[in-house]
């Protein structure tokens, strides 16, 4: 049968520069796509929508006993028999750390997917940076870019990624201080317990986290039949199956159990967990993650992206 998917062979250490150049060539197109998707989902969303000390009006709500009388909006209260307070949006700058896994396993793309996992992860990270920067948040990337508060934060992040060294595994986070959010985007194909060993300490440090698992549809459905050779993109190890369809059920059981464990353990930490397939709209995942960052139920975007 025809090949279902392909992946670039593991890059030898002597060719790390060429791998970095390939990633750098991918980033500009991802930035264009990220801006398009961000513009699609940002319509109707205003900031992080938290009550606080900002200047922009958010909502009227009933007065609660003990609140300062200076906060009462007497004009609105005069319309009926209730007393209302005028709330304003929270506008204090917040730091959000964004990270996308760019290891070899992310380069996979099957014939059922629109893009590679690497491309989709980059688009999601840059689109989040674009939306958050417009809201006045400070954007950083562990080991790649220190937090900045600027309208062009997404472009600056894209440039930093283009010049960052090739790395594998979850990022170093010792530089992250205070009450911050961190968004981790990757395929998380390692054993779920090993992944949580790295994630759990972040939660105990007070970081509010969001895990986004990106998967190719072939990885979930396992459509292989007949003699098939599988290659581990991280180690180069190969496995040949004479009848791949005979291991489908066991594979899917293990694959889904890993995801369920990762999701449950993330939520136990108080973190959010979003699963996204590369044959679905990027805007769906972006809306879900932004909803979690905003402390609101995830919203579906108004248009297609």
PDB file of C-alpha atoms in Angstrom:
ATOM      1  CA  UNK A   1       0.000   0.000   0.000  1.00  0.00           C
ATOM      2  CA  UNK A   2       1.033   3.630  -0.367  1.00  0.00           C
ATOM      3  CA  UNK A   3       2.927   5.235   2.458  1.00  0.00           C
ATOM      4  CA  UNK A   4       0.643   6.820   5.072  1.00  0.00           C
ATOM      5  CA  UNK A   5       3.165   9.197   6.534  1.00  0.00           C
ATOM      6  CA  UNK A   6       6.747  10.231   6.442  1.00  0.00           C
ATOM      7  CA  UNK A   7       9.246  11.946   8.655  1.00  0.00           C
ATOM      8  CA  UNK A   8      12.658  13.397   8.053  1.00  0.00           C
ATOM      9  CA  UNK A   9      15.405  11.044   9.147  1.00  0.00           C
ATOM     10  CA  UNK A  10      16.937  11.798  12.528  1.00  0.00           C
ATOM     11  CA  UNK A  11      19.397  14.649  12.180  1.00  0.00           C
ATOM     12  CA  UNK A  12      22.989  13.665  13.085  1.00  0.00           C
ATOM     13  CA  UNK A  13      24.755  16.009  15.481  1.00  0.00           C
ATOM     14  CA  UNK A  14      26.980  17.201  12.622  1.00  0.00           C
ATOM     15  CA  UNK A  15      23.884  18.414  10.780  1.00  0.00           C
ATOM     16  CA  UNK A  16      22.162  20.284  13.592  1.00  0.00           C
ATOM     17  CA  UNK A  17      22.719  23.548  11.705  1.00  0.00           C
ATOM     18  CA  UNK A  18      20.775  22.303   8.676  1.00  0.00           C
ATOM     19  CA  UNK A  19      17.915  21.215  10.959  1.00  0.00           C
ATOM     20  CA  UNK A  20      17.870  24.670  12.534  1.00  0.00           C
ATOM     21  CA  UNK A  21      17.862  26.269   9.079  1.00  0.00           C
ATOM     22  CA  UNK A  22      14.898  24.119   8.043  1.00  0.00           C
ATOM     23  CA  UNK A  23      12.975  25.214  11.120  1.00  0.00           C
ATOM     24  CA  UNK A  24      13.893  28.849  10.496  1.00  0.00           C
ATOM     25  CA  UNK A  25      12.530  28.555   6.958  1.00  0.00           C
ATOM     26  CA  UNK A  26       9.243  27.234   8.362  1.00  0.00           C
ATOM     27  CA  UNK A  27       8.708  30.025  10.915  1.00  0.00           C
ATOM     28  CA  UNK A  28       7.809  32.932   8.564  1.00  0.00           C
ATOM     29  CA  UNK A  29       4.938  30.986   6.975  1.00  0.00           C
ATOM     30  CA  UNK A  30       3.780  29.917  10.430  1.00  0.00           C
ATOM     31  CA  UNK A  31       3.791  33.565  11.542  1.00  0.00           C
ATOM     32  CA  UNK A  32       1.547  34.537   8.616  1.00  0.00           C
ATOM     33  CA  UNK A  33      -0.847  31.678   9.421  1.00  0.00           C
ATOM     34  CA  UNK A  34      -0.763  32.527  13.131  1.00  0.00           C
ATOM     35  CA  UNK A  35      -1.807  36.127  12.483  1.00  0.00           C
ATOM     36  CA  UNK A  36      -4.641  34.987  10.235  1.00  0.00           C
ATOM     37  CA  UNK A  37      -5.978  32.559  12.831  1.00  0.00           C
ATOM     38  CA  UNK A  38      -5.532  35.060  15.666  1.00  0.00           C
ATOM     39  CA  UNK A  39      -7.573  37.622  13.720  1.00  0.00           C
ATOM     40  CA  UNK A  40     -10.280  34.996  13.225  1.00  0.00           C
ATOM     41  CA  UNK A  41     -10.725  34.043  16.860  1.00  0.00           C
ATOM     42  CA  UNK A  42     -10.022  37.403  18.496  1.00  0.00           C
ATOM     43  CA  UNK A  43     -13.201  38.959  17.136  1.00  0.00           C
ATOM     44  CA  UNK A  44     -15.469  39.823  20.071  1.00  0.00           C
ATOM     45  CA  UNK A  45     -12.889  38.987  22.741  1.00  0.00           C
ATOM     46  CA  UNK A  46     -11.658  41.828  24.924  1.00  0.00           C
ATOM     47  CA  UNK A  47      -8.635  41.321  27.119  1.00  0.00           C
ATOM     48  CA  UNK A  48      -8.546  38.695  29.835  1.00  0.00           C
ATOM     49  CA  UNK A  49     -11.912  39.769  31.245  1.00  0.00           C
ATOM     50  CA  UNK A  50     -11.033  39.883  34.919  1.00  0.00           C
ATOM     51  CA  UNK A  51     -12.466  42.329  37.428  1.00  0.00           C
ATOM     52  CA  UNK A  52      -9.811  44.712  38.694  1.00  0.00           C
ATOM     53  CA  UNK A  53      -8.240  48.165  38.601  1.00  0.00           C
ATOM     54  CA  UNK A  54      -8.319  48.914  34.882  1.00  0.00           C
ATOM     55  CA  UNK A  55     -10.042  51.827  33.187  1.00  0.00           C
ATOM     56  CA  UNK A  56     -12.250  49.954  30.707  1.00  0.00           C
ATOM     57  CA  UNK A  57     -15.847  49.164  31.670  1.00  0.00           C
ATOM     58  CA  UNK A  58     -16.602  45.451  31.986  1.00  0.00           C
ATOM     59  CA  UNK A  59     -20.048  44.956  33.543  1.00  0.00           C
ATOM     60  CA  UNK A  60     -22.688  46.093  36.006  1.00  0.00           C
ATOM     61  CA  UNK A  61     -23.350  43.757  38.934  1.00  0.00           C
ATOM     62  CA  UNK A  62     -25.472  43.942  42.110  1.00  0.00           C
ATOM     63  CA  UNK A  63     -23.937  45.820  45.054  1.00  0.00           C
ATOM     64  CA  UNK A  64     -22.661  43.563  47.844  1.00  0.00           C
ATOM     65  CA  UNK A  65     -22.893  44.622  51.483  1.00  0.00           C
ATOM     66  CA  UNK A  66     -19.579  45.970  52.757  1.00  0.00           C
ATOM     67  CA  UNK A  67     -18.353  47.359  49.417  1.00  0.00           C
ATOM     68  CA  UNK A  68     -17.341  50.996  49.137  1.00  0.00           C
ATOM     69  CA  UNK A  69     -20.262  53.260  48.298  1.00  0.00           C
ATOM     70  CA  UNK A  70     -17.992  55.123  45.872  1.00  0.00           C
ATOM     71  CA  UNK A  71     -18.194  52.155  43.495  1.00  0.00           C
ATOM     72  CA  UNK A  72     -21.980  52.370  43.116  1.00  0.00           C
ATOM     73  CA  UNK A  73     -23.224  53.538  39.722  1.00  0.00           C
ATOM     74  CA  UNK A  74     -26.178  55.663  40.777  1.00  0.00           C
ATOM     75  CA  UNK A  75     -27.392  56.341  37.233  1.00  0.00           C
ATOM     76  CA  UNK A  76     -27.716  52.618  36.480  1.00  0.00           C
ATOM     77  CA  UNK A  77     -29.217  51.952  39.922  1.00  0.00           C
ATOM     78  CA  UNK A  78     -31.887  54.594  39.362  1.00  0.00           C
ATOM     79  CA  UNK A  79     -33.401  52.556  36.525  1.00  0.00           C
ATOM     80  CA  UNK A  80     -34.929  49.941  38.868  1.00  0.00           C
ATOM     81  CA  UNK A  81     -35.111  48.912  42.522  1.00  0.00           C
ATOM     82  CA  UNK A  82     -31.575  47.436  42.719  1.00  0.00           C
ATOM     83  CA  UNK A  83     -28.202  48.976  43.510  1.00  0.00           C
ATOM     84  CA  UNK A  84     -25.442  48.282  40.978  1.00  0.00           C
ATOM     85  CA  UNK A  85     -21.662  48.502  40.990  1.00  0.00           C
ATOM     86  CA  UNK A  86     -19.660  49.328  37.865  1.00  0.00           C
ATOM     87  CA  UNK A  87     -16.848  46.779  37.400  1.00  0.00           C
ATOM     88  CA  UNK A  88     -13.763  47.515  35.361  1.00  0.00           C
ATOM     89  CA  UNK A  89     -11.495  45.088  33.521  1.00  0.00           C
ATOM     90  CA  UNK A  90      -8.295  43.818  35.044  1.00  0.00           C
ATOM     91  CA  UNK A  91      -5.417  45.416  33.131  1.00  0.00           C
ATOM     92  CA  UNK A  92      -2.308  44.536  35.133  1.00  0.00           C
ATOM     93  CA  UNK A  93       0.333  42.992  32.873  1.00  0.00           C
ATOM     94  CA  UNK A  94       0.651  39.248  33.376  1.00  0.00           C
ATOM     95  CA  UNK A  95       3.451  36.966  32.221  1.00  0.00           C
ATOM     96  CA  UNK A  96       2.579  34.033  29.979  1.00  0.00           C
ATOM     97  CA  UNK A  97       5.356  31.634  29.001  1.00  0.00           C
ATOM     98  CA  UNK A  98       4.817  29.814  25.697  1.00  0.00           C
ATOM     99  CA  UNK A  99       6.713  26.714  24.625  1.00  0.00           C
ATOM    100  CA  UNK A 100       6.390  24.420  21.600  1.00  0.00           C
ATOM    101  CA  UNK A 101       8.122  21.058  21.250  1.00  0.00           C
ATOM    102  CA  UNK A 102      10.330  21.136  18.129  1.00  0.00           C
ATOM    103  CA  UNK A 103      11.938  17.711  18.581  1.00  0.00           C
ATOM    104  CA  UNK A 104      12.135  15.220  15.663  1.00  0.00           C
ATOM    105  CA  UNK A 105       8.867  13.424  16.492  1.00  0.00           C
ATOM    106  CA  UNK A 106       6.992  16.672  15.826  1.00  0.00           C
ATOM    107  CA  UNK A 107       8.045  16.615  12.174  1.00  0.00           C
ATOM    108  CA  UNK A 108       5.649  13.773  11.359  1.00  0.00           C
ATOM    109  CA  UNK A 109       2.838  14.355   8.846  1.00  0.00           C
ATOM    110  CA  UNK A 110       0.550  11.655   7.486  1.00  0.00           C
ATOM    111  CA  UNK A 111      -1.547  11.803   4.336  1.00  0.00           C
ATOM    112  CA  UNK A 112      -4.594  12.417   6.569  1.00  0.00           C
ATOM    113  CA  UNK A 113      -3.236  15.678   8.028  1.00  0.00           C
ATOM    114  CA  UNK A 114      -3.075  19.210   6.680  1.00  0.00           C
ATOM    115  CA  UNK A 115       0.287  20.041   8.249  1.00  0.00           C
ATOM    116  CA  UNK A 116       3.035  18.523  10.371  1.00  0.00           C
ATOM    117  CA  UNK A 117       2.754  18.546  14.138  1.00  0.00           C
ATOM    118  CA  UNK A 118       5.723  20.920  14.257  1.00  0.00           C
ATOM    119  CA  UNK A 119       4.029  23.436  11.970  1.00  0.00           C
ATOM    120  CA  UNK A 120       0.763  23.320  13.914  1.00  0.00           C
ATOM    121  CA  UNK A 121       2.546  23.733  17.270  1.00  0.00           C
ATOM    122  CA  UNK A 122       4.410  26.788  15.980  1.00  0.00           C
ATOM    123  CA  UNK A 123       1.213  28.323  14.598  1.00  0.00           C
ATOM    124  CA  UNK A 124      -0.620  27.810  17.899  1.00  0.00           C
ATOM    125  CA  UNK A 125       2.237  29.294  19.931  1.00  0.00           C
ATOM    126  CA  UNK A 126       2.636  32.341  17.688  1.00  0.00           C
ATOM    127  CA  UNK A 127      -1.117  32.915  17.436  1.00  0.00           C
ATOM    128  CA  UNK A 128      -1.382  32.832  21.232  1.00  0.00           C
ATOM    129  CA  UNK A 129       1.496  35.298  21.434  1.00  0.00           C
ATOM    130  CA  UNK A 130      -0.313  37.589  18.990  1.00  0.00           C
ATOM    131  CA  UNK A 131      -3.580  37.550  20.932  1.00  0.00           C
ATOM    132  CA  UNK A 132      -1.966  37.909  24.355  1.00  0.00           C
ATOM    133  CA  UNK A 133       0.308  40.727  23.178  1.00  0.00           C
ATOM    134  CA  UNK A 134      -2.741  42.659  21.985  1.00  0.00           C
ATOM    135  CA  UNK A 135      -4.175  42.262  25.491  1.00  0.00           C
ATOM    136  CA  UNK A 136      -1.052  43.803  27.014  1.00  0.00           C
ATOM    137  CA  UNK A 137       0.392  40.598  28.474  1.00  0.00           C
ATOM    138  CA  UNK A 138       4.114  39.909  28.870  1.00  0.00           C
ATOM    139  CA  UNK A 139       5.169  37.039  26.586  1.00  0.00           C
ATOM    140  CA  UNK A 140       8.214  34.824  27.092  1.00  0.00           C
ATOM    141  CA  UNK A 141       9.573  31.472  25.919  1.00  0.00           C
ATOM    142  CA  UNK A 142      11.721  29.376  28.310  1.00  0.00           C
ATOM    143  CA  UNK A 143      15.316  29.296  27.122  1.00  0.00           C
ATOM    144  CA  UNK A 144      14.474  31.263  23.979  1.00  0.00           C
ATOM    145  CA  UNK A 145      13.132  34.722  24.863  1.00  0.00           C
ATOM    146  CA  UNK A 146      12.828  36.717  28.073  1.00  0.00           C
ATOM    147  CA  UNK A 147       9.322  38.092  28.736  1.00  0.00           C
ATOM    148  CA  UNK A 148       8.450  41.237  26.793  1.00  0.00           C
ATOM    149  CA  UNK A 149       5.394  43.457  26.768  1.00  0.00           C
ATOM    150  CA  UNK A 150       5.031  44.773  23.239  1.00  0.00           C
ATOM    151  CA  UNK A 151       2.551  44.765  20.388  1.00  0.00           C
ATOM    152  CA  UNK A 152       5.103  42.979  18.209  1.00  0.00           C
ATOM    153  CA  UNK A 153       5.844  40.269  20.779  1.00  0.00           C
ATOM    154  CA  UNK A 154       4.750  37.521  18.363  1.00  0.00           C
ATOM    155  CA  UNK A 155       7.177  38.723  15.695  1.00  0.00           C
ATOM    156  CA  UNK A 156       9.960  38.961  18.263  1.00  0.00           C
ATOM    157  CA  UNK A 157       9.202  35.425  19.449  1.00  0.00           C
ATOM    158  CA  UNK A 158       9.251  34.143  15.860  1.00  0.00           C
ATOM    159  CA  UNK A 159      12.658  35.738  15.314  1.00  0.00           C
ATOM    160  CA  UNK A 160      13.982  34.238  18.551  1.00  0.00           C
ATOM    161  CA  UNK A 161      12.767  30.773  17.542  1.00  0.00           C
ATOM    162  CA  UNK A 162      14.537  31.056  14.194  1.00  0.00           C
ATOM    163  CA  UNK A 163      17.856  31.615  15.982  1.00  0.00           C
ATOM    164  CA  UNK A 164      17.324  29.242  18.918  1.00  0.00           C
ATOM    165  CA  UNK A 165      19.410  26.044  19.126  1.00  0.00           C
ATOM    166  CA  UNK A 166      17.774  22.681  18.390  1.00  0.00           C
ATOM    167  CA  UNK A 167      16.696  21.004  21.636  1.00  0.00           C
ATOM    168  CA  UNK A 168      14.567  18.038  22.728  1.00  0.00           C
ATOM    169  CA  UNK A 169      12.381  17.439  25.761  1.00  0.00           C
ATOM    170  CA  UNK A 170      10.537  19.826  28.026  1.00  0.00           C
ATOM    171  CA  UNK A 171      12.199  23.220  28.589  1.00  0.00           C
ATOM    172  CA  UNK A 172      14.193  24.398  31.555  1.00  0.00           C
ATOM    173  CA  UNK A 173      11.983  26.572  33.754  1.00  0.00           C
ATOM    174  CA  UNK A 174      14.297  27.725  36.546  1.00  0.00           C
ATOM    175  CA  UNK A 175      14.099  31.266  35.180  1.00  0.00           C
ATOM    176  CA  UNK A 176      10.325  31.455  35.696  1.00  0.00           C
ATOM    177  CA  UNK A 177       9.385  33.375  38.833  1.00  0.00           C
ATOM    178  CA  UNK A 178       6.171  34.444  40.498  1.00  0.00           C
ATOM    179  CA  UNK A 179       2.578  33.741  39.562  1.00  0.00           C
ATOM    180  CA  UNK A 180       2.777  33.100  35.829  1.00  0.00           C
ATOM    181  CA  UNK A 181       0.998  30.991  33.236  1.00  0.00           C
ATOM    182  CA  UNK A 182       2.883  28.481  31.103  1.00  0.00           C
ATOM    183  CA  UNK A 183       1.528  26.868  27.928  1.00  0.00           C
ATOM    184  CA  UNK A 184       3.245  23.652  26.838  1.00  0.00           C
ATOM    185  CA  UNK A 185       2.492  22.495  23.269  1.00  0.00           C
ATOM    186  CA  UNK A 186       3.781  19.143  22.006  1.00  0.00           C
ATOM    187  CA  UNK A 187       2.945  15.537  21.220  1.00  0.00           C
ATOM    188  CA  UNK A 188       3.999  14.250  24.681  1.00  0.00           C
ATOM    189  CA  UNK A 189       4.665  10.757  23.360  1.00  0.00           C
ATOM    190  CA  UNK A 190       6.924   9.871  26.282  1.00  0.00           C
ATOM    191  CA  UNK A 191       5.509   7.791  29.100  1.00  0.00           C
ATOM    192  CA  UNK A 192       2.904   9.899  30.894  1.00  0.00           C
ATOM    193  CA  UNK A 193       4.556   9.355  34.287  1.00  0.00           C
ATOM    194  CA  UNK A 194       7.876  10.671  32.949  1.00  0.00           C
ATOM    195  CA  UNK A 195       6.147  13.748  31.523  1.00  0.00           C
ATOM    196  CA  UNK A 196       4.396  14.419  34.829  1.00  0.00           C
ATOM    197  CA  UNK A 197       7.706  14.137  36.708  1.00  0.00           C
ATOM    198  CA  UNK A 198       8.759  17.282  34.828  1.00  0.00           C
ATOM    199  CA  UNK A 199       5.405  19.049  34.982  1.00  0.00           C
ATOM    200  CA  UNK A 200       4.348  18.425  38.586  1.00  0.00           C
ATOM    201  CA  UNK A 201       7.115  20.557  40.179  1.00  0.00           C
ATOM    202  CA  UNK A 202       5.954  23.533  38.089  1.00  0.00           C
ATOM    203  CA  UNK A 203       2.477  23.254  39.553  1.00  0.00           C
ATOM    204  CA  UNK A 204       3.872  23.047  43.076  1.00  0.00           C
ATOM    205  CA  UNK A 205       5.798  26.273  42.405  1.00  0.00           C
ATOM    206  CA  UNK A 206       2.513  28.076  41.779  1.00  0.00           C
ATOM    207  CA  UNK A 207       2.594  28.197  37.991  1.00  0.00           C
ATOM    208  CA  UNK A 208      -0.779  27.952  36.298  1.00  0.00           C
ATOM    209  CA  UNK A 209      -0.248  25.578  33.418  1.00  0.00           C
ATOM    210  CA  UNK A 210      -1.936  24.550  30.189  1.00  0.00           C
ATOM    211  CA  UNK A 211      -0.962  21.397  28.297  1.00  0.00           C
ATOM    212  CA  UNK A 212      -1.815  21.167  24.593  1.00  0.00           C
ATOM    213  CA  UNK A 213      -1.283  17.736  23.044  1.00  0.00           C
ATOM    214  CA  UNK A 214      -0.911  17.874  19.246  1.00  0.00           C
ATOM    215  CA  UNK A 215      -1.398  14.607  17.377  1.00  0.00           C
ATOM    216  CA  UNK A 216      -1.466  13.438  13.777  1.00  0.00           C
ATOM    217  CA  UNK A 217      -4.688  11.522  12.962  1.00  0.00           C
ATOM    218  CA  UNK A 218      -2.666   8.452  11.918  1.00  0.00           C
ATOM    219  CA  UNK A 219      -1.106   8.319  15.369  1.00  0.00           C
ATOM    220  CA  UNK A 220      -4.543   7.983  16.919  1.00  0.00           C
ATOM    221  CA  UNK A 221      -6.323   5.741  14.413  1.00  0.00           C
ATOM    222  CA  UNK A 222      -3.345   3.522  13.465  1.00  0.00           C
ATOM    223  CA  UNK A 223      -4.508   2.848   9.856  1.00  0.00           C
ATOM    224  CA  UNK A 224      -1.535   0.630   8.944  1.00  0.00           C
ATOM    225  CA  UNK A 225      -2.034  -2.811   7.384  1.00  0.00           C
ATOM    226  CA  UNK A 226       0.317  -5.459   6.077  1.00  0.00           C
ATOM    227  CA  UNK A 227       4.081  -5.380   6.450  1.00  0.00           C
ATOM    228  CA  UNK A 228       5.023  -2.009   7.933  1.00  0.00           C
ATOM    229  CA  UNK A 229       8.281  -0.593   9.214  1.00  0.00           C
ATOM    230  CA  UNK A 230       8.041   1.902  12.084  1.00  0.00           C
ATOM    231  CA  UNK A 231      10.952   4.202  12.950  1.00  0.00           C
ATOM    232  CA  UNK A 232      11.452   6.061  16.217  1.00  0.00           C
ATOM    233  CA  UNK A 233      12.368   9.613  15.094  1.00  0.00           C
ATOM    234  CA  UNK A 234      14.125  10.315  18.386  1.00  0.00           C
ATOM    235  CA  UNK A 235      16.389   7.238  18.577  1.00  0.00           C
ATOM    236  CA  UNK A 236      16.328   5.848  15.033  1.00  0.00           C
ATOM    237  CA  UNK A 237      15.243   2.423  16.299  1.00  0.00           C
ATOM    238  CA  UNK A 238      13.088   0.413  13.883  1.00  0.00           C
ATOM    239  CA  UNK A 239      10.251  -2.060  14.378  1.00  0.00           C
ATOM    240  CA  UNK A 240       8.951  -4.238  11.537  1.00  0.00           C
ATOM    241  CA  UNK A 241       5.456  -5.718  11.779  1.00  0.00           C
ATOM    242  CA  UNK A 242       4.417  -8.394   9.317  1.00  0.00           C
ATOM    243  CA  UNK A 243       0.726  -7.616   9.827  1.00  0.00           C
ATOM    244  CA  UNK A 244       0.396  -4.193  11.394  1.00  0.00           C
ATOM    245  CA  UNK A 245      -3.381  -4.464  11.717  1.00  0.00           C
ATOM    246  CA  UNK A 246      -2.990  -7.213  14.333  1.00  0.00           C
ATOM    247  CA  UNK A 247      -1.453  -4.805  16.857  1.00  0.00           C
ATOM    248  CA  UNK A 248      -3.891  -1.954  16.242  1.00  0.00           C
ATOM    249  CA  UNK A 249      -6.134  -2.661  19.219  1.00  0.00           C
ATOM    250  CA  UNK A 250      -3.261  -2.994  21.703  1.00  0.00           C
ATOM    251  CA  UNK A 251      -1.609   0.127  20.289  1.00  0.00           C
ATOM    252  CA  UNK A 252      -4.740   2.250  20.530  1.00  0.00           C
ATOM    253  CA  UNK A 253      -5.388   1.058  24.075  1.00  0.00           C
ATOM    254  CA  UNK A 254      -1.877   2.078  25.176  1.00  0.00           C
ATOM    255  CA  UNK A 255      -1.955   5.329  23.198  1.00  0.00           C
ATOM    256  CA  UNK A 256      -5.265   6.490  24.639  1.00  0.00           C
ATOM    257  CA  UNK A 257      -4.342   5.362  28.169  1.00  0.00           C
ATOM    258  CA  UNK A 258      -1.250   7.587  28.003  1.00  0.00           C
ATOM    259  CA  UNK A 259      -3.369  10.579  26.992  1.00  0.00           C
ATOM    260  CA  UNK A 260      -5.985   9.897  29.651  1.00  0.00           C
ATOM    261  CA  UNK A 261      -3.312   9.682  32.351  1.00  0.00           C
ATOM    262  CA  UNK A 262      -1.659  12.887  31.160  1.00  0.00           C
ATOM    263  CA  UNK A 263      -4.991  14.725  31.090  1.00  0.00           C
ATOM    264  CA  UNK A 264      -6.129  13.474  34.484  1.00  0.00           C
ATOM    265  CA  UNK A 265      -2.816  14.231  36.172  1.00  0.00           C
ATOM    266  CA  UNK A 266      -2.690  17.700  34.609  1.00  0.00           C
ATOM    267  CA  UNK A 267      -6.168  18.510  35.867  1.00  0.00           C
ATOM    268  CA  UNK A 268      -5.255  17.153  39.297  1.00  0.00           C
ATOM    269  CA  UNK A 269      -2.556  19.839  39.404  1.00  0.00           C
ATOM    270  CA  UNK A 270      -5.198  22.430  38.572  1.00  0.00           C
ATOM    271  CA  UNK A 271      -3.874  22.716  35.018  1.00  0.00           C
ATOM    272  CA  UNK A 272      -5.926  22.598  31.836  1.00  0.00           C
ATOM    273  CA  UNK A 273      -5.480  19.940  29.158  1.00  0.00           C
ATOM    274  CA  UNK A 274      -6.415  20.338  25.481  1.00  0.00           C
ATOM    275  CA  UNK A 275      -6.130  17.639  22.818  1.00  0.00           C
ATOM    276  CA  UNK A 276      -5.809  18.725  19.191  1.00  0.00           C
ATOM    277  CA  UNK A 277      -5.467  16.770  15.925  1.00  0.00           C
ATOM    278  CA  UNK A 278      -3.723  18.279  12.916  1.00  0.00           C
ATOM    279  CA  UNK A 279      -6.660  17.416  10.634  1.00  0.00           C
ATOM    280  CA  UNK A 280      -8.847  19.796  12.662  1.00  0.00           C
ATOM    281  CA  UNK A 281      -8.937  23.600  12.578  1.00  0.00           C
ATOM    282  CA  UNK A 282      -6.112  25.316  14.437  1.00  0.00           C
ATOM    283  CA  UNK A 283      -8.629  27.920  15.597  1.00  0.00           C
ATOM    284  CA  UNK A 284     -10.457  25.257  17.647  1.00  0.00           C
ATOM    285  CA  UNK A 285      -7.410  24.586  19.806  1.00  0.00           C
ATOM    286  CA  UNK A 286      -6.561  28.288  19.995  1.00  0.00           C
ATOM    287  CA  UNK A 287     -10.049  29.151  21.248  1.00  0.00           C
ATOM    288  CA  UNK A 288      -9.918  26.396  23.865  1.00  0.00           C
ATOM    289  CA  UNK A 289      -6.509  27.413  25.217  1.00  0.00           C
ATOM    290  CA  UNK A 290      -7.381  31.110  25.236  1.00  0.00           C
ATOM    291  CA  UNK A 291     -10.550  30.282  27.149  1.00  0.00           C
ATOM    292  CA  UNK A 292      -8.533  28.503  29.835  1.00  0.00           C
ATOM    293  CA  UNK A 293      -6.021  31.357  30.014  1.00  0.00           C
ATOM    294  CA  UNK A 294      -8.880  33.817  30.452  1.00  0.00           C
ATOM    295  CA  UNK A 295     -10.528  31.736  33.132  1.00  0.00           C
ATOM    296  CA  UNK A 296     -13.584  31.341  30.929  1.00  0.00           C
ATOM    297  CA  UNK A 297     -15.262  28.290  29.380  1.00  0.00           C
ATOM    298  CA  UNK A 298     -13.660  27.493  26.029  1.00  0.00           C
ATOM    299  CA  UNK A 299     -15.407  29.201  23.131  1.00  0.00           C
ATOM    300  CA  UNK A 300     -15.717  28.034  19.571  1.00  0.00           C
ATOM    301  CA  UNK A 301     -14.472  30.559  17.031  1.00  0.00           C
ATOM    302  CA  UNK A 302     -16.963  32.457  14.945  1.00  0.00           C
ATOM    303  CA  UNK A 303     -15.299  31.559  11.634  1.00  0.00           C
ATOM    304  CA  UNK A 304     -13.191  28.897  10.027  1.00  0.00           C
ATOM    305  CA  UNK A 305      -9.396  29.045   9.937  1.00  0.00           C
TER     306      UNK A 305
END
